Short mmCIF file of C-alpha atoms and ligand atoms in Angstrom, two decimals:
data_model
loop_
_atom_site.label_atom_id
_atom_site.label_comp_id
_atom_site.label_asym_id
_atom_site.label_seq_id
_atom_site.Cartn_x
_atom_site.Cartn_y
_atom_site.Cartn_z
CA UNK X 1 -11.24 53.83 -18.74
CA UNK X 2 -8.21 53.75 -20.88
CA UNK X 3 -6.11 56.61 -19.16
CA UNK X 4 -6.55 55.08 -16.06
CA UNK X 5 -4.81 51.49 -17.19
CA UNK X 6 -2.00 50.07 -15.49
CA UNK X 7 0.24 47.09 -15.75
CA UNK X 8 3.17 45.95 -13.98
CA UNK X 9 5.56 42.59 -14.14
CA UNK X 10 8.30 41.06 -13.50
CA UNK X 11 11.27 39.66 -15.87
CA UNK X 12 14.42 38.01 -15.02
CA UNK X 13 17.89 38.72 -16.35
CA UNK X 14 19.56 36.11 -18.82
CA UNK X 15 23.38 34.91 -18.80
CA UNK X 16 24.69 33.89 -21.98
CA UNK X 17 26.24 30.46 -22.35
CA UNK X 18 26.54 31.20 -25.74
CA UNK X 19 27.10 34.89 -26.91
CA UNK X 20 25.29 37.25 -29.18
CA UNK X 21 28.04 39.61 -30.19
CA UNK X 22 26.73 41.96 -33.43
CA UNK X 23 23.59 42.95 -35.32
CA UNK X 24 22.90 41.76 -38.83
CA UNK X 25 20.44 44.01 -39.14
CA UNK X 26 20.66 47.33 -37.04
CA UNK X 27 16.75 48.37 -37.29
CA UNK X 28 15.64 44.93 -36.40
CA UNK X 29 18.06 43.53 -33.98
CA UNK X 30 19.23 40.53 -35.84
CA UNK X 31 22.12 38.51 -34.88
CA UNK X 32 24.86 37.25 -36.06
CA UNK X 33 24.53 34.46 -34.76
CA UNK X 34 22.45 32.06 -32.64
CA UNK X 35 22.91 32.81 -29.01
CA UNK X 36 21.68 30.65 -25.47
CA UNK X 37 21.34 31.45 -22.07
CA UNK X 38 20.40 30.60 -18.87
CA UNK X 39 17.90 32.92 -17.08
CA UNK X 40 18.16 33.89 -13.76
CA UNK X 41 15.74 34.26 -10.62
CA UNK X 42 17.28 36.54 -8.10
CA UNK X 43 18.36 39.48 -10.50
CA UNK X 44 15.34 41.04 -12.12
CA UNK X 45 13.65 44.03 -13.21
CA UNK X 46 9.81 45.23 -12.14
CA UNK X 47 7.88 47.40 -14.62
CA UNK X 48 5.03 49.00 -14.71
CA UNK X 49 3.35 50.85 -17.57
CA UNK X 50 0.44 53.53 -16.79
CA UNK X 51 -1.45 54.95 -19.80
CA UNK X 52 -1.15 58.89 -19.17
CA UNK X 53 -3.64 60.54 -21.29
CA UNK X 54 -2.23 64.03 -19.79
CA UNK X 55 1.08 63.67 -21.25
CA UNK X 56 2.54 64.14 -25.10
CA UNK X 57 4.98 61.76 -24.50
CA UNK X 58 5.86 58.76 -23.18
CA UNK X 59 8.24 58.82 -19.93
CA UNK X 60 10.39 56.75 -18.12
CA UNK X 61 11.12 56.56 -14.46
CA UNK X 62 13.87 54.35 -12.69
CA UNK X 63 13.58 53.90 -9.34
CA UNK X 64 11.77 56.96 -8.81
CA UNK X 65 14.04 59.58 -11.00
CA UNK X 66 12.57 60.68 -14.38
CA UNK X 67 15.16 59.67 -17.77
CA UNK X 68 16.46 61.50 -20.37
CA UNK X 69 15.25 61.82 -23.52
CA UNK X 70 17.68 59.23 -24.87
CA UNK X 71 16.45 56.86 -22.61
CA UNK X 72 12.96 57.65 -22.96
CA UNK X 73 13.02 56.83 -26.85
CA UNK X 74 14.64 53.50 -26.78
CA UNK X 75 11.56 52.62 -24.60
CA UNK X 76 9.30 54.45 -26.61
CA UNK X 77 10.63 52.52 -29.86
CA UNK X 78 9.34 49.55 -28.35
CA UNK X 79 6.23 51.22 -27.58
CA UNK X 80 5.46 51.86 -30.99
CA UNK X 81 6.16 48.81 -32.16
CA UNK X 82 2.39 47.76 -29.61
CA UNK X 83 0.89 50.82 -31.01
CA UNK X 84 1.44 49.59 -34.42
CA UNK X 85 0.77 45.68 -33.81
CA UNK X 86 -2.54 46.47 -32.25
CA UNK X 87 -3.62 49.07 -34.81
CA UNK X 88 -3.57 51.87 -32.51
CA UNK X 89 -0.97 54.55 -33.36
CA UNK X 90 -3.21 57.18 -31.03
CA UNK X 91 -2.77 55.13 -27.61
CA UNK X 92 -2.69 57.35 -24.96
CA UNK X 93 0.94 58.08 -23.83
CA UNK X 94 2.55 55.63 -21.75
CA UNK X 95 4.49 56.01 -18.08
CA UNK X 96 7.02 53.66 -17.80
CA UNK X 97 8.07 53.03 -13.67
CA UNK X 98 10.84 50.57 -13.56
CA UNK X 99 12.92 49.22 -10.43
CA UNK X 100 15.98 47.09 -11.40
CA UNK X 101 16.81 44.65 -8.85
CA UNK X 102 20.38 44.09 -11.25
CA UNK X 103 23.31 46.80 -11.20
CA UNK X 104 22.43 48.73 -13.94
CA UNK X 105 24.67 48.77 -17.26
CA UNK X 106 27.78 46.95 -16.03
CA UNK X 107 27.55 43.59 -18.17
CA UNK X 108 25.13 42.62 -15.61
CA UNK X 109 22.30 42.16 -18.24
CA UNK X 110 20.01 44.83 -17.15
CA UNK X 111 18.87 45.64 -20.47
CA UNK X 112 17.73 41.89 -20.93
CA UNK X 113 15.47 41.90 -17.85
CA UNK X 114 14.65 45.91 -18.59
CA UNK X 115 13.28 45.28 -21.76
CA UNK X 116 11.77 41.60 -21.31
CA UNK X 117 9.84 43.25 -18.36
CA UNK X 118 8.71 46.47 -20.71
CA UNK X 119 7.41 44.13 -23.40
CA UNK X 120 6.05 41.66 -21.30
CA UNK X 121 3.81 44.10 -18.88
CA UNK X 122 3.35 46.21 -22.88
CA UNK X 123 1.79 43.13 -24.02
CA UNK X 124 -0.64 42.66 -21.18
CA UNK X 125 -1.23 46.42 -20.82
CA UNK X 126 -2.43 46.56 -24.80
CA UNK X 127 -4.41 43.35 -24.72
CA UNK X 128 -6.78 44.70 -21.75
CA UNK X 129 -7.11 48.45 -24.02
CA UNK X 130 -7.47 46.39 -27.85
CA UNK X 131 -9.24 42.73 -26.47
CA UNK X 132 -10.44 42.30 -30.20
CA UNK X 133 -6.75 42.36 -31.92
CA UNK X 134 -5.28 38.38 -31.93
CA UNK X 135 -3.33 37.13 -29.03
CA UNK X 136 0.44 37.59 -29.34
CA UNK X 137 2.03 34.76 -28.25
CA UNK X 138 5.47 34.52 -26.35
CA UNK X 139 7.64 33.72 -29.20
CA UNK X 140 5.51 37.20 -30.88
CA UNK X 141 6.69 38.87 -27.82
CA UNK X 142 10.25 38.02 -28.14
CA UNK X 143 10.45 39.28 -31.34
CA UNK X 144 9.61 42.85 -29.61
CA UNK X 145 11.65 42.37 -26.69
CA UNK X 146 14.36 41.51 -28.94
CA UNK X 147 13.67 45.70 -30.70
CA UNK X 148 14.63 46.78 -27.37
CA UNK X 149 17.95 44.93 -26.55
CA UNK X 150 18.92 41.72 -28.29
CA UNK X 151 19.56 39.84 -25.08
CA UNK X 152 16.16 40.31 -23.53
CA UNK X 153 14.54 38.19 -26.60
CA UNK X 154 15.75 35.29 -24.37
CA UNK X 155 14.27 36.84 -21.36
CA UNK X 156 10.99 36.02 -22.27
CA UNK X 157 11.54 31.93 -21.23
CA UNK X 158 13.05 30.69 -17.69
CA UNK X 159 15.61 28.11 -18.07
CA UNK X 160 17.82 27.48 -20.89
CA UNK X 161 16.88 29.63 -23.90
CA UNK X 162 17.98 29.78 -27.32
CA UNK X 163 17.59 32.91 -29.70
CA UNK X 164 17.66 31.62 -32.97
CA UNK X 165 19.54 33.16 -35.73
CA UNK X 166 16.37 33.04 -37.79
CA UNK X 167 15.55 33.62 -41.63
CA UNK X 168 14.60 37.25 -41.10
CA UNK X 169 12.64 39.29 -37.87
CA UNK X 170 9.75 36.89 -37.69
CA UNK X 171 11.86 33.30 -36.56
CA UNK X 172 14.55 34.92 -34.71
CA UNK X 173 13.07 34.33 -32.15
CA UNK X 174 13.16 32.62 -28.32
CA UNK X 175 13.03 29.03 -28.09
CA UNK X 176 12.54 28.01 -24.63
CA UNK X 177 15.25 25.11 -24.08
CA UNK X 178 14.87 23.31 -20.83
CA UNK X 179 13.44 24.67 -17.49
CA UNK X 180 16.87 23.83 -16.05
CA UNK X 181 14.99 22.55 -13.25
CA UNK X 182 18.27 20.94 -11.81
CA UNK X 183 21.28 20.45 -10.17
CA UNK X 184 22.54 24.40 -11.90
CA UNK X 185 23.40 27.80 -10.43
CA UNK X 186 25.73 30.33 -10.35
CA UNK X 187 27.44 32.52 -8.79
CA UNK X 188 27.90 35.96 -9.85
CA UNK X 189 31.46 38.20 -9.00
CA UNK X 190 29.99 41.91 -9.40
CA UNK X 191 33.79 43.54 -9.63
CA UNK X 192 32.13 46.21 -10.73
CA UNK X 193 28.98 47.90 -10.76
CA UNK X 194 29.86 51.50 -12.10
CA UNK X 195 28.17 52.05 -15.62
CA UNK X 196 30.47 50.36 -18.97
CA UNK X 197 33.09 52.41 -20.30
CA UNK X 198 31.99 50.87 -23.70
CA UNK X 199 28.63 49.96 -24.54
CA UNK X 200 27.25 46.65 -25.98
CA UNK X 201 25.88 48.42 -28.78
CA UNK X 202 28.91 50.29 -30.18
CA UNK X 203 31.38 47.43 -28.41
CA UNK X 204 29.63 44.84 -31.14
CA UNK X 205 29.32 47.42 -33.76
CA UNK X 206 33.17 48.09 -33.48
CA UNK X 207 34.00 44.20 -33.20
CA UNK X 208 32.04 43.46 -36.13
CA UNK X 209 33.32 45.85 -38.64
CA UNK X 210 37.01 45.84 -37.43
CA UNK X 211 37.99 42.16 -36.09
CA UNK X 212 40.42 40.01 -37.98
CA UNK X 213 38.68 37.25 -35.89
CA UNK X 214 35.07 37.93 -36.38
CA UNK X 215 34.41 35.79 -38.92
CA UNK X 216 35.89 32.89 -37.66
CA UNK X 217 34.22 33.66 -34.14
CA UNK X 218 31.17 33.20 -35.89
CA UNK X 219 31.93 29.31 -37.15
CA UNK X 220 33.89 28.56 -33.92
CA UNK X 221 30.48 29.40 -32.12
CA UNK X 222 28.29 27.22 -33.74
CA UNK X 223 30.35 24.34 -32.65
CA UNK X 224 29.97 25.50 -29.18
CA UNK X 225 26.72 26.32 -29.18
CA UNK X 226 26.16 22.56 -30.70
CA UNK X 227 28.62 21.34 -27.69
CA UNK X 228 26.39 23.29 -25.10
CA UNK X 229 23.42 21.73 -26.32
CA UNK X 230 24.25 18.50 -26.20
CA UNK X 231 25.24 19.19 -22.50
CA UNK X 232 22.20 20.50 -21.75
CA UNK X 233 20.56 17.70 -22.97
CA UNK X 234 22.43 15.48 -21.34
CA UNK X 235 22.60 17.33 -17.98
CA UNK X 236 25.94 17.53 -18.05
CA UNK X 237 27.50 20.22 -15.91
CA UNK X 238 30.71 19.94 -17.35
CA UNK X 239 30.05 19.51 -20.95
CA UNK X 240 28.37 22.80 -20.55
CA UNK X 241 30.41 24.66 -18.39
CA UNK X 242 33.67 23.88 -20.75
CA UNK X 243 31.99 24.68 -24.48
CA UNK X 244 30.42 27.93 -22.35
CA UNK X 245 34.14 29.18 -20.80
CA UNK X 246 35.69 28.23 -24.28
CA UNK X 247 33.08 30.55 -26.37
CA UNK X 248 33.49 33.14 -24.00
CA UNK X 249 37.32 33.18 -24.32
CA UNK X 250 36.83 33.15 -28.08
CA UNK X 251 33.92 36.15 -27.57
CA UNK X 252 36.58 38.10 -25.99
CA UNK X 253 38.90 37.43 -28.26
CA UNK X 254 37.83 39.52 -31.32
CA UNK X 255 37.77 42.45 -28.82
CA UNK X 256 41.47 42.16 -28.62
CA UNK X 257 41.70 41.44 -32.53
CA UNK X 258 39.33 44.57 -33.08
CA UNK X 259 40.87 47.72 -34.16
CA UNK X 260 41.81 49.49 -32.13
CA UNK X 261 41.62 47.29 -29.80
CA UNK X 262 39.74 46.82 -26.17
CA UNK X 263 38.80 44.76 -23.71
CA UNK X 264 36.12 44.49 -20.84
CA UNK X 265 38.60 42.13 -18.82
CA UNK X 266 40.50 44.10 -15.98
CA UNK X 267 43.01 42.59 -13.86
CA UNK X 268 40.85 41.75 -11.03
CA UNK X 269 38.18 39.53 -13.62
CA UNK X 270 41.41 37.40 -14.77
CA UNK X 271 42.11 37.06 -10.96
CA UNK X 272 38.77 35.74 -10.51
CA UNK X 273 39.09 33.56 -13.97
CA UNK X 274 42.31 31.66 -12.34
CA UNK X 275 40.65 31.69 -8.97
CA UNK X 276 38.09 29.23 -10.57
CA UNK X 277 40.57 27.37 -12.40
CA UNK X 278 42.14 26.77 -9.50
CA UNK X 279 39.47 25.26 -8.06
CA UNK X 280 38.53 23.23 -10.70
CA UNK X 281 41.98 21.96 -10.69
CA UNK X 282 40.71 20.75 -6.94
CA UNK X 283 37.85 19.12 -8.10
CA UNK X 284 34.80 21.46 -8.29
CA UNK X 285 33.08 21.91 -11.08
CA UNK X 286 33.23 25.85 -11.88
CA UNK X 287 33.22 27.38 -15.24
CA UNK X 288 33.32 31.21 -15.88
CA UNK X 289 31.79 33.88 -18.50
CA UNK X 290 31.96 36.96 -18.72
CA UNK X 291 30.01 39.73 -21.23
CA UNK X 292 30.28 43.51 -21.93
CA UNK X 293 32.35 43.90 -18.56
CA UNK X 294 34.28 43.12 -15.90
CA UNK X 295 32.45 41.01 -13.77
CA UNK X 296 32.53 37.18 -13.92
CA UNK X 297 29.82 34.74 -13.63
CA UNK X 298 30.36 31.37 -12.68
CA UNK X 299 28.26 28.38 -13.61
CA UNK X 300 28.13 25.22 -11.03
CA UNK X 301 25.89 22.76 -9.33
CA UNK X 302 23.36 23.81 -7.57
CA UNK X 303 24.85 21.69 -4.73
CA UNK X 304 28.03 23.34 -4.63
CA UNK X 305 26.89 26.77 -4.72
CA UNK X 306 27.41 27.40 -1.20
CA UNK X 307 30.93 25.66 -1.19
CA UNK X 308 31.89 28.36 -4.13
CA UNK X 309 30.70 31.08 -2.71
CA UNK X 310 32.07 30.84 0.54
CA UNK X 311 35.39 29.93 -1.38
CA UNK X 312 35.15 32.78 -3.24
CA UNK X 313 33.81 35.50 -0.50
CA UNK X 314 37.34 34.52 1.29
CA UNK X 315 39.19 34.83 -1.61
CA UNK X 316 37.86 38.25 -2.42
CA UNK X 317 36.25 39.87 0.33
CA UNK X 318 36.19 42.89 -1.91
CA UNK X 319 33.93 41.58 -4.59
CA UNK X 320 30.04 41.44 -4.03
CA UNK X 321 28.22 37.88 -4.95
CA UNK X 322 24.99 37.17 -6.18
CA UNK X 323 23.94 33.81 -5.69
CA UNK X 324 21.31 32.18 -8.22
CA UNK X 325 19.20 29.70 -9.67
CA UNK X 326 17.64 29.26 -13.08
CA UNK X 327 14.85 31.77 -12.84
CA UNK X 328 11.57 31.66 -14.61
CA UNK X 329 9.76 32.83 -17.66
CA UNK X 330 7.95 36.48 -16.73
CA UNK X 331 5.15 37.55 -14.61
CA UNK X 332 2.61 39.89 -14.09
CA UNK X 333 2.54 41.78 -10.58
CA UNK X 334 -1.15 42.94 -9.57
CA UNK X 335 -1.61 46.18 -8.10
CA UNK X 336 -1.18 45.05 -4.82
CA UNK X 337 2.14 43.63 -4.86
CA UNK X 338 3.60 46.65 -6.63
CA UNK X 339 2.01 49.05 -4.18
CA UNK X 340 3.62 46.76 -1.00
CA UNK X 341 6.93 46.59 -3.00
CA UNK X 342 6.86 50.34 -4.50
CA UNK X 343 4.52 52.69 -1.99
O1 PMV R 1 21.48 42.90 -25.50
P1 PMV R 1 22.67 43.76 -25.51
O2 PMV R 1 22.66 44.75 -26.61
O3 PMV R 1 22.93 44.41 -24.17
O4 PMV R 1 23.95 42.83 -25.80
C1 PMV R 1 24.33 41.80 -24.93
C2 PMV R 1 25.60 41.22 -25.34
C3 PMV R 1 26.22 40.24 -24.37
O5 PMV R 1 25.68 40.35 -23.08
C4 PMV R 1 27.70 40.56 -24.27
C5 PMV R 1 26.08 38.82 -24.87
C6 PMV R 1 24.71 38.21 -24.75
O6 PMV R 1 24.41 37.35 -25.58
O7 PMV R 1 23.96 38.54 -23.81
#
């Protein structure tokens, strides 16, 4: 009973250590560069997909309230891209329900968790319809997640992930890294939670085309990406948290170089930038990053994570913080759960 089908998981949002900042290749989401991040457990997104043999088209519903078309086709790109892979371009239409448990397009990485989720429950929800078309595996899937938003490639691993800069759109791909099953956190500084003035898409686009540092941003972050490996590797909290703040100074960097120029930094995020200094000066080890907005995100031990935030909630009573740990790879949610979570 195809039309009555249903899927639903979970995926968790990413932080990148290491940014992806422009597209090589506009239809197939290629990098510039090679990226890594750390993925997180307590911001997420839950999707379910429901095969609607009543409806034309696909749809898309977050938290409860139907999407616009816009919205609807970068989901139904994706889509497609199933349809095609398992040799069934006249799959019923598909009913996307999603619930975000991130703030939605404010450089919070939504779209990383949005899409990982879509492509993860996509894959589980065409592999029950087609059982006779070969298994995709997870590196497969990141290739698809990666056609929705390029961040939520590395969605598709917990832990440290890499996304590879690859030869073309079969290798560049997730690499799952290290579980990061130790003493790492953060602590996220939501300044902000109304939607981006400028999004990631055009905000790359724009860097890319017009920066007089884009190039070298591109060398400079292979070194760091090399230096936050070897951290990594080495467990090393500090070796990480330095080669991560320095990339994401450089990251931001050929936004003001672009022109014209911009910025996602506001006043109260460089607040929040020397606030962390400051208490690294004291001792603590804190390192921030920041993506396509204002809010910060600071990496620490796992063991101080209490000390910062409480540091930081007195500091700026104003600003809302998540607290979290390296989250895992994706999950599927049985009917059950979703029902007790979703009515
Ligand atoms: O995946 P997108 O298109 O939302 O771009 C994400 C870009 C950054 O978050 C700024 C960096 C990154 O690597 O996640």
């Amino acid at each position: 009973m195809l039309h009555t089908l249903s899927v639903a998981a979970r995926a968790h949002t990413n932080i990148a250590l290491i940014k992806y900042w422009g597209k090589r290749d506009d239809v197939l989401y290629l990098p510039t560069s090679t990226s890594l991040s750390l993925t997180l457990d307590s911001l997420y997104t839950d999707t379910r997909l429901t095969f609607d043999n009543k409806a034309k088209k696909d749809s898309l519903h977050l938290a409860g309230e139907k999407q616009d078309d816009a919205s609807t086709a970068k989901v139904s790109r994706v889509l497609n891209l199933f349809r095609e892979r398992y040799g069934c371009a006249d799959a019923p239409a598909v009913r996307v329900d999603s619930h975000n448990h991130v703030p939605t397009a404010a450089g919070l990485a939504s779209s990383s968790s949005g899409f990982a989720a879509l492509a993860f429950a996509a894959r589980a929800l065409f592999e029950r319809a087609y059982p006779d078309e070969p298994h995709m595996s997870d590196t497969e899937l990141s290739t698809f997640a990666r056609r929705g938003s390029g961040s939520a490639t590395r969605s598709i691993f917990g832990g440290f992930v890499e996304w590879s800069y690859g030869t073309g759109s079969q290798d560049s791909v997730a690499v799952p890294l290290d579980n990061a099953d130790w003493d790492v956190a953060m602590v996220v500084a939501a300044i902000s939670t109304q939607h981006k003035k400028i999004s990631s898409t055009y905000g790359m686009k724009h860097t890319a085309a017009t920066s007089a540092f884009y190039s070298l941003w591109r060398q400079a972050s292979q070194q760091d990406l090399e230096a936050v490996r070897a951290g990594i590797a080495s467990r090393n909290i500090d070796a990480i948290g330095a080669a991560m703040e320095a990339n994401c100074m450089k990251f931001h960097a050929t936004m003001f170089a672009a022109n014209p120029p911009f910025t996602y930094m506001t006043s109260k995020s460089l607040q929040v930038i020397e606030f962390v200094q400051a208490l690294r000066d004291e001792g603590l080890s804190a390192y921030f990053t920041m993506d396509a907005g204002p809010n910060v995100k600071i990496l620490c031990r796992r063991s101080d994570q209490d000390q910062l935030h409480e540091r930081l909630s007195a500091a700026f009573p104003e600003i809302t913080l998540f607290d979290a740990v390296p989250g895992d790879a994706p999950e599927l949610l049985d009917a059950a759960q979703w029902s007790e979570l979703y009515g």
